[in-house]
C-alpha atoms as one frame of an Amber mdcrd trajectory, in Angstrom:
protein
 -61.592  53.210 143.847 -58.874  54.036 146.317 -55.496  52.441 147.003 -54.852
  49.053 145.345 -58.466  47.990 144.976 -58.478  48.853 141.264 -55.415  46.589
 140.746 -57.129  43.690 142.501 -60.247  44.313 140.452 -58.254  44.238 137.182
 -56.451  41.015 138.245 -59.762  39.349 139.115 -61.214  40.414 135.781 -58.155
  39.021 133.933 -58.427  35.717 135.791 -62.112  35.442 135.011 -61.452  36.216
 131.358 -58.628  33.592 131.157 -60.865  31.043 132.791 -63.712  31.879 130.397
 -61.490  31.735 127.298 -59.605  28.526 128.260 -62.743  26.635 129.352 -63.591
  25.724 125.724 -60.147  24.096 125.240 -60.082  22.226 128.556 -60.953  18.869
 126.896 -58.149  19.321 124.371 -55.666  20.002 127.130 -56.879  16.918 129.049
 -56.713  14.751 125.912 -53.182  16.021 125.213 -52.091  15.077 128.724 -53.586
  11.605 128.319 -51.809  11.165 124.972 -48.504  12.080 126.558 -49.156   9.542
 129.319 -50.082   6.834 126.779 -46.987   7.623 124.719 -44.791   7.253 127.778
 -46.547   3.991 128.725 -46.158   2.578 125.214 -42.506   3.541 125.180 -41.964
   1.617 128.392 -43.859  -1.409 127.041 -41.936  -1.264 123.777 -38.715  -1.204
 125.706 -39.826  -4.161 127.796 -40.915  -6.078 124.708 -37.599  -5.363 123.059
 -35.830  -6.768 126.092 -38.083  -9.807 126.089 -37.494 -10.292 122.364 -33.749
 -10.151 122.850 -33.951 -12.639 125.664 -36.080 -14.937 123.577 -33.679 -14.726
 120.673 -30.820 -15.364 122.989 -32.566 -18.331 124.537 -33.522 -19.472 121.037
 -29.960 -19.577 119.916 -29.032 -21.614 122.977 -31.875 -24.093 122.695 -31.844
 -24.625 118.929 -30.184 -27.920 119.272 -32.203 -29.203 122.175 -35.565 -27.707
 121.429 -38.074 -29.589 119.487 -41.466 -28.742 118.176 -42.480 -27.121 121.426
 -39.747 -24.505 121.149 -40.698 -23.718 117.570 -44.280 -23.188 118.575 -43.231
 -20.877 121.359 -41.036 -18.980 118.953 -43.858 -18.604 116.475 -46.207 -17.458
 119.235 -43.643 -14.957 120.409 -43.054 -13.741 116.832 -46.788 -13.220 116.353
 -46.915 -11.395 119.637 -43.974  -9.232 118.506 -45.753  -8.528 115.195 -48.924
  -7.560 116.976 -46.893  -5.400 119.324 -45.148  -3.793 116.340 -48.499  -3.090
 114.670 -49.801  -1.647 117.885 -46.610   0.395 118.174 -47.076   1.606 114.584
 -50.646   2.654 115.355 -49.447   4.338 118.512 -46.766   6.163 116.514 -49.457
   7.225 114.042 -51.652   8.403 116.887 -48.629  10.086 118.390 -48.041  11.980
 115.138 -51.673  13.015 115.023 -51.481  14.084 118.641 -48.285  16.011 117.914
 -50.022  17.777 115.023 -52.950  18.581 117.288 -50.500  19.816 119.900 -48.806
  22.013 117.282 -52.184  23.385 116.220 -53.178  23.939 119.828 -49.841  25.634
 120.527 -50.463  27.921 117.549 -53.936  28.708 118.887 -52.498  29.282 122.351
 -49.863  31.570 120.814 -52.570  33.511 118.992 -54.614  33.663 122.175 -51.563
  34.920 124.060 -51.099  37.625 121.422 -54.744  38.572 121.725 -54.361  38.524
 125.486 -51.338  40.830 125.275 -53.199  43.167 122.934 -56.159  43.187 125.298
 -53.809  43.802 128.225 -52.383  46.807 126.345 -55.923  48.043 125.620 -56.828
  47.521 129.283 -53.773  49.486 130.422 -54.605  52.280 127.956 -58.224  52.288
 129.079 -57.068  52.321 132.700 -54.892  55.373 132.036 -57.772  56.972 130.118
 -60.146  56.244 133.005 -57.680  57.818 135.448 -57.360  60.931 133.260 -61.134
  61.104 132.832 -61.613  60.807 136.595 -59.135  63.630 137.131 -60.964  65.700
 134.510 -64.315  64.886 136.135 -62.916  65.972 139.499 -61.676  69.211 137.939
 -65.087  69.819 136.338 -66.803  69.090 139.645 -64.549  71.632 141.371 -65.257
  74.171 138.618 -68.974  73.469 138.915 -68.800  74.003 142.672 -66.980  77.302
 142.169 -69.479  78.368 139.504 -72.372  77.472 141.782 -70.869  79.604 144.532
 -70.274  82.458 142.076 -73.819  82.065 140.769 -75.165  82.280 144.301 -73.108
  85.414 144.921 -74.425  86.937 141.686 -77.968  86.043 142.674 -77.493  87.712
 146.033 -76.018  90.790 144.347 -78.878  90.817 141.832 -81.411  90.610 144.633
 -79.662  93.416 146.494 -79.577  95.511 143.324 -83.260  94.843 142.750 -84.024
  96.016 146.281 -81.870  99.118 145.752 -83.511  99.691 142.366 -86.954  99.454
 143.942 -85.910 101.958 146.601 -84.493 104.287 143.952 -87.692 103.931 141.920
 -89.700 104.897 144.982 -87.438 107.904 145.540 -87.716 108.833 141.847 -91.488
 108.535 141.963 -91.599 110.725 145.066 -89.227 113.213 143.460 -91.365 113.286
 140.300 -94.479 113.829 142.362 -92.730 116.584 144.302 -91.402 118.096 141.078
 -94.881 117.974 139.549 -96.342 119.680 142.593 -93.557 122.286 142.521 -94.145
 122.892 138.801 -97.850 123.333 139.453 -97.103 125.732 142.297 -94.617 127.578
 140.075 -97.208 127.860 137.305 -99.729 129.207 139.793 -97.192 131.719 141.152
 -96.234 132.771 137.632 -99.916 133.190 136.740-100.393 135.300 139.851 -97.299
 137.342 139.006 -98.553 137.814 135.455-101.966 138.924 136.685-100.354 141.274
 139.172 -98.039 142.650 136.508-100.979 143.153 134.123-102.864 144.990 136.836
 -99.854 147.170 137.556 -99.408 147.889 133.834-103.068 148.764 133.466-102.908
 150.992 136.525 -99.739 152.657 135.265-101.182 153.199 131.782-104.392 154.532
 133.269-102.501 156.976 135.484-100.380 158.047 132.551-103.447 158.490 130.366
-105.208 160.509 133.061-102.118 162.628 133.522-101.868 163.288 129.790-105.538
 164.181 129.591-105.176 166.535 132.540-102.155 168.211 130.982-104.021 168.552
 127.708-107.031 170.072 129.431-104.804 172.565 131.226-103.055 173.396 127.959
-106.436 173.864 126.283-107.615 176.215 129.050-104.471 178.264 128.744-104.923
 178.442 125.003-108.590 179.593 125.445-107.598 182.437 127.717-105.087 183.697
 125.180-107.388 183.683 122.230-111.117 184.051 122.636-111.701 183.353 118.985
-110.132 179.929 119.165-112.916 178.345 121.272-114.374 176.426 118.362-111.060
 174.776 117.602-110.653 173.151 121.084-112.648 170.149 120.090-110.522 169.675
 116.997-107.344 169.838 119.068-108.694 167.284 121.508-109.658 164.969 118.683
-106.253 165.289 117.099-104.402 164.333 120.302-103.209 160.701 120.605-105.276
 158.377 122.747-103.566 155.691 124.848-105.420 152.514 125.724-104.484 149.095
 127.058-105.601 145.752 125.671-104.760 142.076 126.218-103.817 139.808 123.303
-106.602 137.452 122.298-105.118 135.777 119.173-101.941 133.741 118.629 -99.798
 135.227 115.888 -97.237 132.352 115.653 -96.915 128.973 117.252 -94.033 126.492
 116.785 -92.388 123.561 118.599 -89.120 124.864 119.978 -87.705 121.919 121.987
 -88.041 118.199 122.570 -89.753 118.680 125.892 -90.587 121.580 128.139 -89.648
 125.175 127.233 -88.298 126.812 130.385 -87.138 130.251 129.200 -87.809 132.744
 126.326 -85.949 136.018 125.615 -86.103 138.628 122.817 -82.884 139.961 121.314
 -82.437 143.703 121.978 -81.230 144.395 118.424 -82.848 141.875 116.036 -86.173
 140.086 115.795 -84.580 136.925 117.206 -86.025 134.888 120.058 -83.842 132.681
 122.267 -85.477 129.693 123.966 -84.108 127.327 126.602 -85.602 123.881 127.187
 -85.403 120.665 129.112 -83.454 119.054 126.239 -80.305 120.934 127.458 -80.225
 123.226 124.408 -80.570 126.930 123.697 -82.134 127.644 120.282 -82.299 130.884
 118.266 -85.419 131.588 116.172 -85.941 134.262 113.506 -89.580 135.487 113.701
 -89.203 138.589 111.510 -91.547 137.253 108.799 -94.130 135.770 111.200 -92.546
 132.353 110.581 -90.245 130.363 112.843 -86.843 129.826 111.257 -84.146 128.131
 113.321 -81.026 130.298 113.303 -78.931 127.911 115.357 -78.686 125.584 118.343
 -76.341 126.305 121.260 -75.161 123.121 122.980 -72.889 122.362 125.914 -75.273
 122.311 128.855 -75.379 119.199 131.044 -78.917 119.775 132.306 -82.108 121.555
 131.343 -81.696 125.266 130.593 -83.899 127.278 132.965 -83.033 130.880 132.010
 -81.551 132.767 129.002 -80.631 136.422 128.405 -78.880 138.599 125.775 -76.285
 141.265 126.416 -77.010 144.915 125.518 -75.499 144.533 122.016 -77.134 141.214
 121.183 -73.729 139.595 120.453 -73.632 137.325 123.502 -76.225 135.125 125.138
 -76.066 133.556 128.611 -77.898 130.463 129.841 -78.321 129.039 133.343 -79.060
 125.324 133.771 -80.005 122.851 136.485 -76.426 121.574 136.822 -75.588 124.706
 138.902 -73.640 126.227 136.004 -73.929 129.231 133.691 -72.600 129.344 130.115
 -72.024 132.120 127.600 -72.241 131.693 123.810 -71.575 134.112 120.973 -74.578
 134.630 118.700 -72.516 135.125 115.539 -70.591 131.818 115.435 -72.769 130.055
 118.071 -69.748 128.805 120.033 -69.444 128.277 123.773 -67.119 130.930 125.131
 -66.993 130.283 128.864 -68.505 128.041 131.478 -68.635 128.491 135.196 -70.370
 126.312 137.785 -70.991 129.414 139.932 -73.365 132.319 139.629 -73.768 134.691
 136.720 -71.876 137.512 138.384 -68.689 135.422 138.216 -69.214 134.841 134.477
 -69.703 138.573 133.916 -66.098 139.210 134.854 -64.917 136.772 132.135 -66.832
 138.473 129.270 -64.939 141.339 127.549 -66.173 144.934 127.802 -68.727 144.152
 130.471 -71.503 143.745 127.912 -74.099 142.344 130.316 -75.909 145.065 132.199
 -77.247 143.561 135.376
């Protein structure tokens, strides 16, 4: 409610309550008013009768000598009337006392009702203040709810925008994975072609070398035959004793072990020991001892922020370098397996930071 309407409402409620609570005692109030009126009337009549009685006595004293039997009868009638009036007065006094007691009781009840009314008025005022505070609190909660609804809408919009961005990023990631898969397949094919080409070149080189050795041996044998005619039967023995070079491809796996948690991108033998260094997609470089045809982990070199794509030892086997996908190269020492230097550039820049120029590029 606004303005003074709540005051008018409270006043109307109080009036209705007073009317409802005093309606049961309306007859008592009316009867009390009538008793007061009767008491006043009887007082006036008593006063008039007293005056009449005095007049009669006065006239009696004057007419004692002249009055006869008629005066005595009048006196007796008046005395009886006075007695009846006195009895009626006594009964009225009795009724007056009873009415006074009822009035006292009613006054006590009215006093109690007034106390109850005051207590209820206090409760009403307290409840009114409580209602006002509750309305203010409700208004505050409504404002907070409105703000929260607006914030919730903003968060929903942001969530929807993030979902759209996430979907776009997922599409890009899927495309990148597909492209990466195709690039890996192409790389595998190119590496297979390079390996085949390298095998062919090795076979050709070994064949040429073997032919050259055979030719040199034949020439040496001819020269030896010309020098000694009696040594012709020993040519076959010399040829049999000469070493024979042949090429062959491996057809059996000597050792197999799981090196990394993911793809293995690079493998390199140590130039001094039977130690193999491997680099993988788990951003680690691991050292393996394969001297006893068993894989024993000699250490794990950490510090890379992306998958290690290439590893290499220096000429002494004391240092190892690794290049990763985060456009950085790092150098570790093999002895204590600690990271010595890191450079987000190429390997030639790292070479200048290593003492003695151990890496021969």
